Amino acid sequence: MSSSPAVGPGAPAGQPNHLRRFLTLWLGSSIVALPLVIIFIGPLLGPAGGNSAETSGEITDMKVLVGVATPIILLVMTFLLYAMINFRQEQGSVLEGPAVRGDARVQSLWIVITSVLVLAIAVFGTVRLESESGDGSGSGPKPLTSPSGPKIPVQVIAQQWLFTYRYPTYGGVETTSLVLPVNKEIEFNVTSLDVIHSFWAFQIGVKADANPGVDNIAFSKPTREMEFEVHCAELCGIWHGAMHNEARVVSDTAFESWIGEQRARLAPATKVLPGYSRTYTPEPLRRAE
Amino acid sequence: MSTTDAQAQAVSGPAPDTRPVWRRLIGFNLLTAVILGVGGYYLGWFIGHQINTSSFAYEKATDENDVALLLAYAFGVVGFLIGLGFANYPVERFLGKPASLREKEGHGTSRYFGLCTDHKVVGIQYLVGIGLFLFVGAVNAMMIRTELLHDTPTFVGPNQYLTLVGVHGTMMMGIMTSGILGPFANYFVPLMIGARRMAFPRVEALTFWLLMAGGFILASTIFFGGFPTGWTGYEPLNDQAVMGMDSYIIFFALVGISMVLLGLNMIATIITLRAPGLTWSRLPIFVWATFATAVLMVLAAPMLIATLLMSALDRSISTSFFIVGGGGSSFLFQNLFWFFGHPEVYILALPGFGIVLELIPVFVRKPLWGYRLAIAGMLGVSLMSFFVWQHHLFVSGINADLRPFYMLSTEIISVPTGFIFICFMGTLWRGRMSLTVPMLFCLAWAFNFLIGGTSGVVLSDVATDTQLHGSFFVMAHFHYTIVGGLIFSFFAAIYYWVPKMLGLKFNEKLAKWHFWLMFVSFNSTFLPLFALGIMGMPRRVSQYEPHLLGLNIWVSISAFVLGFSMLIFLVNVIYSMVFARVPAEANPWHSKSLEWQVPTPVPVNNFEQIPVIDSDPYDYGTPIPIGAGQTAPAGA
Amino acid sequence: MASQGENLPLGLMVPPVAAGSEIPPEPPDVAGRTLAVAARLLCGATTFFFLAFLFAYIYLRSLNQNGLWRPPHEHPNQGWGAAFVACVVISAIASIVAGRQMKAKSPAWVASALGALVLGLAAVAVQCIEYTVQNFGPTDGAYASVFCGWSAFYLLAVLGAMFWLETHVASARRARARIGRGEPPPTGDIKEPARTISPGMDAAIFYWTFLAGIGVITYVTLYLV
């Protein structure tokens, strides 16, 4: 077989123009696949976007990232298939291929395009993160940005192996079920009493680790009345898998009536609870000896 | 010269050993090592119980004596190493005797069961030892997937389940850090650079035996109650755990020491023992990958050792590094661990890069495309891996100012990783590919690592990481990169190089069955895990939401098929090495690399004469004629 | 050779090695380069090891969780601490002097090296005494934990470095004794013992000096700041 000349992508006599064929295959498949992925697979990449402001942000981000990934994945996979079919050696022969050690243009193009792409994704991610006040992620005791307007603080206290929820603006009542009013900005203050846990409210797009002695703040604004699951997402001991509960987003009035009922019912317990604080350190302070 | 004497003796065969069996067994060998190891274990246990007395009432009440177990393990390892003969050289040097290279060698198969300073023997020891512990880890994985066949805890209790998860992860991570460097770099780096030995042969043997001791210690955790933290060993759960946690600590500390020494040895060898004419720009890409990995090993592993020692102190003598109630911080552990942990995963990935880029030129008969770009990619990955670790902590409550920086650095690290892919593709371009089994594994590597790598980019964005952290999406990501990347390249290296190491051919049909079954079942097992993560299944649980049951059953069954494909490989090994025993030629792949130019079996001193190198090993391909459109003569 | 291979179990095709074979050590200049590289790599590894403790110090101090970083009464003993760091520094200087003397082929290098060795061991002893007189233990908060952990592992590193130095001093004395008795050198050894000892000694001095630098940082962080 003839070898290809070193200069230019032109097809030598007798050989098809592999580059043109491959690029056609790749671009063609990308143009077909990309809209299909974004339209049909995109909405499946997380809990429904309509659940909360955070989930819609997360679905958007997933669509962008998966959308960028699709042509890249297609590039390499089409290439592998193309190479396996077209650049074969006959069984038993040991013919040599062309002694090409590199191509400065292709290398530079690759470096530039990948760098630009990566920087663009990073900028996109940063802008979205900060414009969405952390997008449901646990942002520590001093988040960079927080949503404007009134927020309802809900403290999530994690312990082995149970979440409890404390509402400081409602008398500091501590309940074992989480109920939230719809269309209100919620400020979760997540902390732990013993080991590291993680408060993962899947359907409303919130995850914040619970570290002992740390107040981890995450924001969310649920936009639909629904039931959702809360799971612990950080291994915390043998009943880590059992550490989950059901929670609800209800209308304003339903929430007010629920919290009033909880306050009344749990008043004796609230009296003996320690005062509301950002973190709690169970006594004794020193190590057991 | 004693070298020629030794060679002359080798030709005529060693003098037969006429001593009685019991006499032959006395000496510094594995039996002595085991005896002294057990002795050391009980000595340490005894001392620990003497030290740890009234001030630690908790330990008295529950018979939980971490000091005793830690000392027992430590003394046991020291006894084990003394029994193998590792203390002989330090003691001799302490007494001022001059440095000598090789111990009085045993011969025959006994070389493989003790301290041997021949790097080829150490390479084969590693191959077998790693295979053994990989098997243990894989059995754990099969048990995990059996448990996950049902959405509530069914077969094993929660503590056993977490121990299964922990031992699987820890065993795999600890053993596979040396998975490629141990067997293949130890065996082939001296051959590839034209040297007769590694720089520090005893240290090389030490890294192997440390790993073996560690593996058994980790497996022994089941006798002490297992450990509940998974491979990441997070405090304060770590501190709360029963004595089995100490097995994890000691294992990982031994792995860390082994890593530092292995990396040190590799770097010293590559820098100082290259043959004349072997400049840095002529070095095989596998040696470059080994170098990049070794740098990470030397620098990152000491962090791990320090962190584990702090954990051990917290557990045994009640210091407060990580205990919030005493002034410590759980974040400290996370930061320290991941500062090691992230370079660790590149320690796993880089040798895979080296293997595939080393192998594909041989199977497409073209030089490696973009040699300098590939090196830049590897060194870039190596350097950048120290600057990304906080992406494991995006939702943990760290300072929110830091997150955009780590998002950026994590995404940037995909650029040098991309260099490896363009070099891979450029090498394949217009090549003459023969689909041998090693080549198939390399192609599968590209497929798998691509998916693994891009899922990593998806995770690097903080907003998406919010949903996906701690879920099965992360599991899928790292299994694709570590199993799909590292293990597939590990098998590529095995099928490629074992004919040289052992001089025997693998059965081609069984090998192809192994590959296809493994590739299909691997993807069938781990691709759905992305979906499971997106659907909200957390990691390390044995109970999950019922609507995820169907997908989990599919995954478990695929995992069993994956396990079965490994059995095919085992059958191939036993069949080819024990029964069929077809001798392999000296250079079955017609490779131009230096390690294939020595005869099979490889002579004890590697080369008759140290070669003088005048080019890199990628001298394939018909040269390009100057002027377009000319037809060059076909073939070599 | 093939017949030898087939007789080995499991088909291992490796050539038999004569029992008791020994390969002489490589020429000292190659040994020198290898040991020099190894010493520098060990410095890197040691740095990252102690970096973990430095990070722990800085992090826990800035966090001051529950105000328990350092209860007000906790002080290490400054006198013994100063003695400790003085021993370390002077020992390092003595080792550098020993290296220079060895290069100048002066036989006094052994005495200097021995001095460095003794001072290093003295540093370990001094710090151990300090442990017994200080008014806190490892269970007394975060600063105490970092202090005890960091200094204890530093002492272990010092012992390792002293062992390394000792091997060279011992080699020199044994070589001198052998020359004094008029015996020929062992296989591969050269008549001038300093030439064989020198590469290892240079590496050991490099590592010890670096470790002494880490010791100064240890002292400043734990005792002074």
Coordinates of N, CA and C in Angstrom, one line a residue, chain C residues 20-200:
Chain C
G20 N 24.6 -18.6 46.1 CA 25.8 -17.8 46.7 C 26.4 -16.8 45.7
S21 N 25.7 -16.5 44.6 CA 26.3 -15.6 43.7 C 26.1 -14.2 44.2
E22 N 27.1 -13.4 43.9 CA 27.1 -12.0 44.4 C 27.6 -11.1 43.3
I23 N 27.0 -10.0 43.1 CA 27.4 -9.0 42.1 C 28.1 -7.9 42.9
P24 N 29.3 -7.5 42.5 CA 29.9 -6.4 43.2 C 29.2 -5.1 43.0
P25 N 29.4 -4.2 44.0 CA 28.6 -2.9 43.9 C 29.1 -2.1 42.7
E26 N 28.2 -1.2 42.3 CA 28.6 -0.4 41.1 C 29.7 0.6 41.5
P27 N 30.3 1.2 40.5 CA 31.4 2.2 40.8 C 30.8 3.3 41.6
P28 N 31.7 3.9 42.5 CA 31.2 4.9 43.5 C 30.5 6.1 42.8
D29 N 30.9 6.5 41.6 CA 30.3 7.7 41.0 C 28.8 7.4 40.7
V30 N 28.5 6.2 40.2 CA 27.1 5.9 39.9 C 26.4 5.8 41.2
A31 N 27.0 5.2 42.2 CA 26.4 5.1 43.5 C 26.1 6.5 44.1
G32 N 27.1 7.4 43.8 CA 26.9 8.7 44.3 C 25.7 9.4 43.8
R33 N 25.5 9.3 42.4 CA 24.4 9.9 41.8 C 23.1 9.3 42.3
T34 N 23.1 8.0 42.4 CA 21.8 7.4 42.8 C 21.4 7.8 44.3
L35 N 22.5 7.8 45.1 CA 22.2 8.2 46.5 C 21.8 9.7 46.6
A36 N 22.4 10.5 45.8 CA 22.1 11.9 45.8 C 20.6 12.1 45.4
V37 N 20.2 11.4 44.3 CA 18.8 11.5 43.9 C 17.9 11.0 45.1
A38 N 18.3 9.9 45.7 CA 17.4 9.3 46.7 C 17.3 10.3 47.9
A39 N 18.5 11.0 48.3 CA 18.4 11.9 49.4 C 17.5 13.0 49.1
R40 N 17.5 13.5 47.9 CA 16.6 14.7 47.6 C 15.2 14.2 47.5
L41 N 14.9 13.0 47.0 CA 13.5 12.6 47.0 C 13.0 12.3 48.5
L42 N 13.9 11.8 49.3 CA 13.5 11.6 50.7 C 13.2 13.0 51.3
C43 N 14.0 14.0 51.0 CA 13.7 15.4 51.5 C 12.3 15.8 51.1
G44 N 11.9 15.5 49.8 CA 10.6 15.9 49.3 C 9.5 15.1 50.1
A45 N 9.7 13.8 50.3 CA 8.7 13.0 51.0 C 8.6 13.5 52.4
T46 N 9.7 13.8 53.1 CA 9.7 14.2 54.5 C 9.0 15.6 54.6
T47 N 9.3 16.5 53.6 CA 8.6 17.8 53.6 C 7.1 17.6 53.6
F48 N 6.6 16.8 52.7 CA 5.2 16.6 52.6 C 4.6 15.9 53.8
F49 N 5.4 15.0 54.5 CA 4.9 14.4 55.7 C 4.7 15.5 56.8
F50 N 5.7 16.3 57.0 CA 5.5 17.3 58.0 C 4.6 18.5 57.6
L51 N 4.4 18.6 56.3 CA 3.5 19.6 55.8 C 2.1 19.3 56.3
A52 N 1.8 18.0 56.5 CA 0.4 17.7 57.0 C 0.3 18.2 58.4
F53 N 1.3 18.1 59.2 CA 1.2 18.6 60.6 C 1.2 20.1 60.6
L54 N 2.0 20.7 59.7 CA 1.9 22.2 59.7 C 0.5 22.7 59.3
F55 N 0.0 22.0 58.3 CA -1.4 22.4 57.9 C -2.4 22.1 59.0
A56 N -2.2 21.0 59.7 CA -3.1 20.8 60.9 C -3.0 21.9 61.9
Y57 N -1.7 22.4 62.2 CA -1.5 23.4 63.1 C -2.2 24.7 62.7
I58 N -2.0 25.1 61.4 CA -2.6 26.4 61.0 C -4.1 26.3 61.0
Y59 N -4.6 25.2 60.4 CA -6.0 25.0 60.3 C -6.7 25.0 61.6
L60 N -6.2 24.2 62.6 CA -6.9 24.1 63.8 C -6.8 25.3 64.7
R61 N -5.7 26.0 64.5 CA -5.5 27.2 65.3 C -6.4 28.3 64.7
S62 N -6.6 28.4 63.4 CA -7.5 29.4 62.9 C -8.9 29.1 63.2
L63 N -9.2 27.8 63.3 CA -10.6 27.4 63.6 C -11.0 27.6 65.1
N64 N -10.0 27.3 65.9 CA -10.2 27.4 67.4 C -11.5 26.9 67.8
Q65 N -11.8 25.6 67.4 CA -13.1 25.0 67.7 C -13.4 25.0 69.2
N66 N -14.6 25.5 69.5 CA -15.0 25.5 70.9 C -14.0 26.2 71.8
G67 N -13.1 27.0 71.3 CA -12.1 27.7 72.1 C -11.1 26.8 72.7
L68 N -11.0 25.5 72.1 CA -10.1 24.5 72.7 C -8.8 24.4 72.0
W69 N -8.4 25.3 71.1 CA -7.1 25.2 70.5 C -6.0 25.1 71.5
R70 N -6.0 26.0 72.4 CA -4.9 26.0 73.4 C -5.3 26.6 74.7
P71 N -5.8 25.8 75.6 CA -6.2 26.4 76.9 C -5.0 27.2 77.5
P72 N -5.3 28.3 78.2 CA -4.3 29.3 78.5 C -3.1 28.8 79.3
H73 N -3.3 27.7 80.1 CA -2.2 27.3 80.9 C -1.1 26.5 80.2
E74 N -1.4 26.1 79.0 CA -0.5 25.2 78.3 C 0.7 25.9 77.7
H75 N 1.9 25.5 78.3 CA 3.1 26.0 77.7 C 4.1 24.9 77.6
P76 N 4.8 24.8 76.5 CA 6.0 23.8 76.5 C 7.1 24.5 77.2
N77 N 8.1 23.6 77.6 CA 9.2 24.2 78.4 C 10.2 24.8 77.4
Q78 N 10.3 26.1 77.5 CA 11.1 26.8 76.5 C 12.6 26.5 76.6
G79 N 13.1 26.3 77.8 CA 14.5 26.0 78.0 C 14.9 24.7 77.3
W80 N 14.2 23.7 77.6 CA 14.5 22.4 76.9 C 14.3 22.5 75.4
G81 N 13.3 23.2 75.1 CA 13.0 23.3 73.6 C 14.1 24.0 72.9
A82 N 14.7 25.1 73.5 CA 15.8 25.8 72.9 C 17.0 24.8 72.9
A83 N 17.2 24.0 73.9 CA 18.3 23.1 73.9 C 18.1 22.1 72.8
F84 N 16.9 21.7 72.6 CA 16.6 20.7 71.5 C 17.0 21.3 70.2
V85 N 16.5 22.4 69.8 CA 16.8 23.0 68.5 C 18.3 23.3 68.4
A86 N 18.9 23.7 69.5 CA 20.4 24.0 69.4 C 21.1 22.8 69.1
C87 N 20.8 21.6 69.7 CA 21.5 20.4 69.4 C 21.3 20.0 67.9
V88 N 20.1 20.2 67.4 CA 19.8 19.8 66.0 C 20.6 20.7 65.1
V89 N 20.6 22.0 65.3 CA 21.3 22.9 64.4 C 22.8 22.7 64.5
I90 N 23.4 22.5 65.7 CA 24.8 22.3 65.8 C 25.2 21.0 65.2
S91 N 24.4 20.0 65.4 CA 24.7 18.7 64.8 C 24.7 18.8 63.2
A92 N 23.8 19.6 62.7 CA 23.8 19.7 61.2 C 25.0 20.4 60.7
I93 N 25.4 21.5 61.5 CA 26.6 22.2 61.1 C 27.8 21.2 61.2
A94 N 27.9 20.4 62.3 CA 29.0 19.5 62.4 C 29.0 18.5 61.2
S95 N 27.9 18.1 60.8 CA 27.9 17.2 59.7 C 28.3 17.8 58.4
I96 N 28.0 19.1 58.2 CA 28.5 19.8 57.0 C 30.0 19.9 57.1
V97 N 30.5 20.2 58.3 CA 32.0 20.3 58.5 C 32.6 19.0 58.1
A98 N 32.0 17.9 58.6 CA 32.5 16.6 58.3 C 32.6 16.3 56.8
G99 N 31.5 16.7 56.1 CA 31.5 16.6 54.7 C 32.7 17.3 54.0
R100 N 32.9 18.6 54.5 CA 34.0 19.4 53.9 C 35.3 18.7 54.1
Q101 N 35.5 18.2 55.4 CA 36.7 17.6 55.7 C 37.0 16.4 54.9
M102 N 35.9 15.6 54.6 CA 36.1 14.4 53.8 C 36.5 14.8 52.4
K103 N 35.9 15.9 51.9 CA 36.3 16.3 50.5 C 37.8 16.7 50.5
A104 N 38.3 17.3 51.6 CA 39.7 17.7 51.7 C 40.6 16.6 52.1
K105 N 40.0 15.4 52.2 CA 40.7 14.2 52.5 C 41.4 14.2 53.9
S106 N 40.8 15.0 54.8 CA 41.3 15.1 56.1 C 40.7 14.0 57.0
P107 N 41.5 13.2 57.7 CA 40.9 12.1 58.5 C 40.1 12.6 59.7
A108 N 40.0 13.9 59.9 CA 39.3 14.4 61.1 C 37.8 14.3 60.8
W109 N 37.4 14.0 59.6 CA 35.9 14.0 59.3 C 35.2 13.0 60.2
V110 N 35.9 11.9 60.5 CA 35.2 10.9 61.4 C 34.8 11.5 62.7
A111 N 35.7 12.3 63.3 CA 35.4 12.9 64.6 C 34.2 13.9 64.5
S112 N 34.2 14.7 63.4 CA 33.1 15.6 63.2 C 31.8 14.9 63.0
A113 N 31.9 13.8 62.2 CA 30.6 13.1 62.0 C 30.1 12.4 63.3
L114 N 31.1 11.9 64.1 CA 30.7 11.4 65.4 C 30.1 12.4 66.3
G115 N 30.6 13.6 66.2 CA 30.1 14.7 67.0 C 28.6 15.0 66.6
A116 N 28.4 15.1 65.3 CA 27.1 15.3 64.7 C 26.1 14.2 65.2
L117 N 26.6 13.0 65.2 CA 25.8 11.9 65.6 C 25.4 12.0 67.1
V118 N 26.4 12.3 67.9 CA 26.1 12.4 69.4 C 25.1 13.6 69.7
L119 N 25.3 14.7 69.0 CA 24.4 15.8 69.2 C 23.0 15.5 68.7
G120 N 22.9 14.8 67.6 CA 21.6 14.4 67.2 C 20.8 13.6 68.2
L121 N 21.6 12.6 68.7 CA 20.9 11.7 69.7 C 20.6 12.5 71.0
A122 N 21.5 13.5 71.3 CA 21.2 14.3 72.4 C 20.0 15.1 72.2
A123 N 19.7 15.6 71.0 CA 18.5 16.3 70.7 C 17.3 15.5 71.0
V124 N 17.3 14.2 70.6 CA 16.2 13.3 70.9 C 16.0 13.2 72.4
A125 N 17.1 13.0 73.1 CA 17.0 12.8 74.5 C 16.4 14.1 75.2
V126 N 16.9 15.2 74.7 CA 16.4 16.5 75.3 C 14.9 16.7 75.1
Q127 N 14.5 16.4 73.9 CA 13.1 16.6 73.7 C 12.3 15.6 74.5
C128 N 12.8 14.4 74.7 CA 12.1 13.4 75.6 C 12.0 13.9 77.0
I129 N 13.0 14.6 77.5 CA 13.0 15.1 78.8 C 12.0 16.2 78.8
E130 N 11.9 17.0 77.8 CA 10.9 18.1 77.7 C 9.5 17.6 77.8
Y131 N 9.3 16.4 77.2 CA 7.9 15.8 77.3 C 7.5 15.6 78.8
T132 N 8.5 15.2 79.6 CA 8.2 14.9 81.0 C 8.0 16.1 81.8
V133 N 8.6 17.2 81.4 CA 8.4 18.4 82.2 C 7.4 19.4 81.7
Q134 N 6.9 19.2 80.6 CA 5.9 20.2 80.1 C 4.5 19.9 80.8
N135 N 3.7 21.0 80.8 CA 2.5 20.9 81.7 C 1.3 20.4 80.9
F136 N 1.4 19.7 79.8 CA 0.3 19.2 79.1 C 0.6 17.9 78.5
G137 N -0.4 17.1 78.0 CA -0.2 15.8 77.4 C -1.0 15.8 76.1
P138 N -0.9 14.7 75.4 CA -1.6 14.7 74.1 C -3.1 14.8 74.1
T139 N -3.7 14.6 75.3 CA -5.2 14.6 75.3 C -5.7 16.0 75.6
D140 N -4.8 17.0 75.7 CA -5.2 18.3 76.2 C -5.5 19.3 75.2
G141 N -6.3 18.9 74.2 CA -6.7 19.9 73.2 C -5.9 19.8 71.9
A142 N -6.3 20.7 70.9 CA -5.7 20.5 69.6 C -4.3 20.9 69.5
Y143 N -3.9 22.0 70.1 CA -2.4 22.4 70.1 C -1.6 21.3 70.7
A144 N -2.1 20.7 71.8 CA -1.3 19.6 72.5 C -1.2 18.4 71.5
S145 N -2.3 18.1 70.8 CA -2.2 17.0 69.9 C -1.2 17.2 68.8
V146 N -1.3 18.4 68.2 CA -0.3 18.7 67.1 C 1.1 18.7 67.7
F147 N 1.3 19.3 68.8 CA 2.6 19.4 69.4 C 3.2 17.9 69.6
C148 N 2.4 17.1 70.3 CA 2.9 15.8 70.6 C 3.1 14.9 69.3
G149 N 2.2 15.0 68.4 CA 2.3 14.2 67.2 C 3.5 14.6 66.4
W150 N 3.5 15.9 66.1 CA 4.6 16.5 65.2 C 5.9 16.2 65.8
S151 N 6.1 16.6 67.1 CA 7.5 16.4 67.6 C 7.9 14.9 67.7
A152 N 6.9 14.1 68.1 CA 7.2 12.6 68.2 C 7.7 12.1 66.9
F153 N 7.0 12.4 65.8 CA 7.4 11.9 64.5 C 8.7 12.5 64.0
Y154 N 8.9 13.8 64.4 CA 10.2 14.4 64.1 C 11.3 13.7 64.7
L155 N 11.1 13.3 66.0 CA 12.2 12.6 66.7 C 12.5 11.2 66.0
L156 N 11.4 10.6 65.5 CA 11.7 9.3 64.7 C 12.5 9.6 63.5
A157 N 12.2 10.7 62.8 CA 13.0 11.0 61.6 C 14.4 11.3 62.0
V158 N 14.6 12.0 63.1 CA 16.0 12.3 63.5 C 16.8 11.0 63.8
L159 N 16.1 10.1 64.4 CA 16.7 8.8 64.7 C 17.1 8.1 63.4
G160 N 16.2 8.2 62.4 CA 16.6 7.6 61.2 C 17.8 8.2 60.5
A161 N 17.9 9.5 60.6 CA 19.0 10.2 60.0 C 20.3 9.9 60.7
M162 N 20.2 9.8 62.1 CA 21.4 9.4 62.9 C 21.8 8.0 62.5
F163 N 20.9 7.1 62.3 CA 21.3 5.8 61.9 C 22.1 5.8 60.6
W164 N 21.6 6.6 59.7 CA 22.2 6.8 58.4 C 23.7 7.3 58.5
L165 N 23.8 8.3 59.4 CA 25.2 8.9 59.6 C 26.1 7.8 60.3
E166 N 25.4 7.1 61.2 CA 26.3 6.1 61.9 C 26.8 5.1 61.0
T167 N 26.1 4.7 60.0 CA 26.6 3.6 59.1 C 27.9 4.1 58.5
H168 N 28.0 5.4 58.2 CA 29.2 5.8 57.5 C 30.4 5.9 58.5
V169 N 30.1 6.4 59.7 CA 31.1 6.4 60.7 C 31.7 5.0 61.0
A170 N 30.7 4.1 61.1 CA 31.1 2.7 61.4 C 31.9 2.1 60.2
S171 N 31.5 2.4 59.0 CA 32.3 1.9 57.9 C 33.7 2.5 57.9
A172 N 33.8 3.8 58.2 CA 35.2 4.3 58.2 C 36.0 3.7 59.3
R173 N 35.5 3.5 60.5 CA 36.3 2.9 61.5 C 36.7 1.4 61.2
R174 N 35.7 0.7 60.6 CA 36.0 -0.7 60.3 C 37.1 -0.7 59.2
A175 N 37.0 0.2 58.2 CA 38.0 0.2 57.1 C 39.3 0.6 57.7
R176 N 39.4 1.5 58.6 CA 40.7 1.9 59.2 C 41.3 0.8 60.0
A177 N 40.4 0.1 60.7 CA 40.9 -1.1 61.5 C 41.5 -2.1 60.5
R178 N 40.8 -2.3 59.4 CA 41.2 -3.3 58.5 C 42.6 -2.9 57.9
I179 N 42.7 -1.7 57.5 CA 44.0 -1.2 56.9 C 45.1 -1.3 58.0
G180 N 44.7 -0.9 59.2 CA 45.6 -1.0 60.3 C 46.2 -2.4 60.5
R181 N 45.3 -3.4 60.2 CA 45.7 -4.8 60.4 C 46.4 -5.3 59.1
G182 N 46.4 -4.5 58.0 CA 47.1 -4.9 56.8 C 46.3 -5.8 55.9
E183 N 45.0 -5.9 56.1 CA 44.2 -6.9 55.3 C 43.9 -6.3 54.0
P184 N 43.7 -7.1 53.0 CA 43.2 -6.6 51.7 C 41.7 -6.2 51.8
P185 N 41.3 -5.3 50.9 CA 39.9 -4.9 50.9 C 39.0 -6.0 50.5
P186 N 37.7 -6.0 50.9 CA 36.8 -7.0 50.4 C 36.5 -6.8 48.9
T187 N 35.9 -7.8 48.3 CA 35.7 -7.7 46.8 C 35.0 -6.4 46.4
G188 N 35.5 -5.7 45.4 CA 34.9 -4.5 44.9 C 35.2 -3.3 45.7
D189 N 35.8 -3.5 46.9 CA 36.1 -2.3 47.7 C 37.3 -1.6 47.1
I190 N 37.5 -0.4 47.4 CA 38.7 0.3 46.9 C 39.6 0.6 48.0
K191 N 40.9 0.8 47.7 CA 41.8 1.0 48.8 C 41.5 2.2 49.7
E192 N 40.9 3.2 49.0 CA 40.7 4.4 49.8 C 39.2 4.4 50.3
P193 N 39.0 4.0 51.5 CA 37.7 3.8 52.0 C 36.8 5.1 51.9
A194 N 37.4 6.3 52.0 CA 36.7 7.5 51.9 C 35.9 7.6 50.5
R195 N 36.6 7.0 49.5 CA 35.9 7.1 48.2 C 34.6 6.3 48.1
T196 N 34.6 5.1 48.8 CA 33.3 4.4 48.8 C 32.3 4.9 49.8
I197 N 32.8 5.5 50.9 CA 31.9 6.0 51.9 C 31.3 7.4 51.4
S198 N 32.1 8.1 50.7 CA 31.8 9.5 50.4 C 30.4 9.7 49.8
P199 N 30.0 8.9 48.7 CA 28.7 9.2 48.1 C 27.6 9.1 49.1
G200 N 27.6 8.0 49.9 CA 26.5 7.8 50.9 C 26.6 8.9 52.0

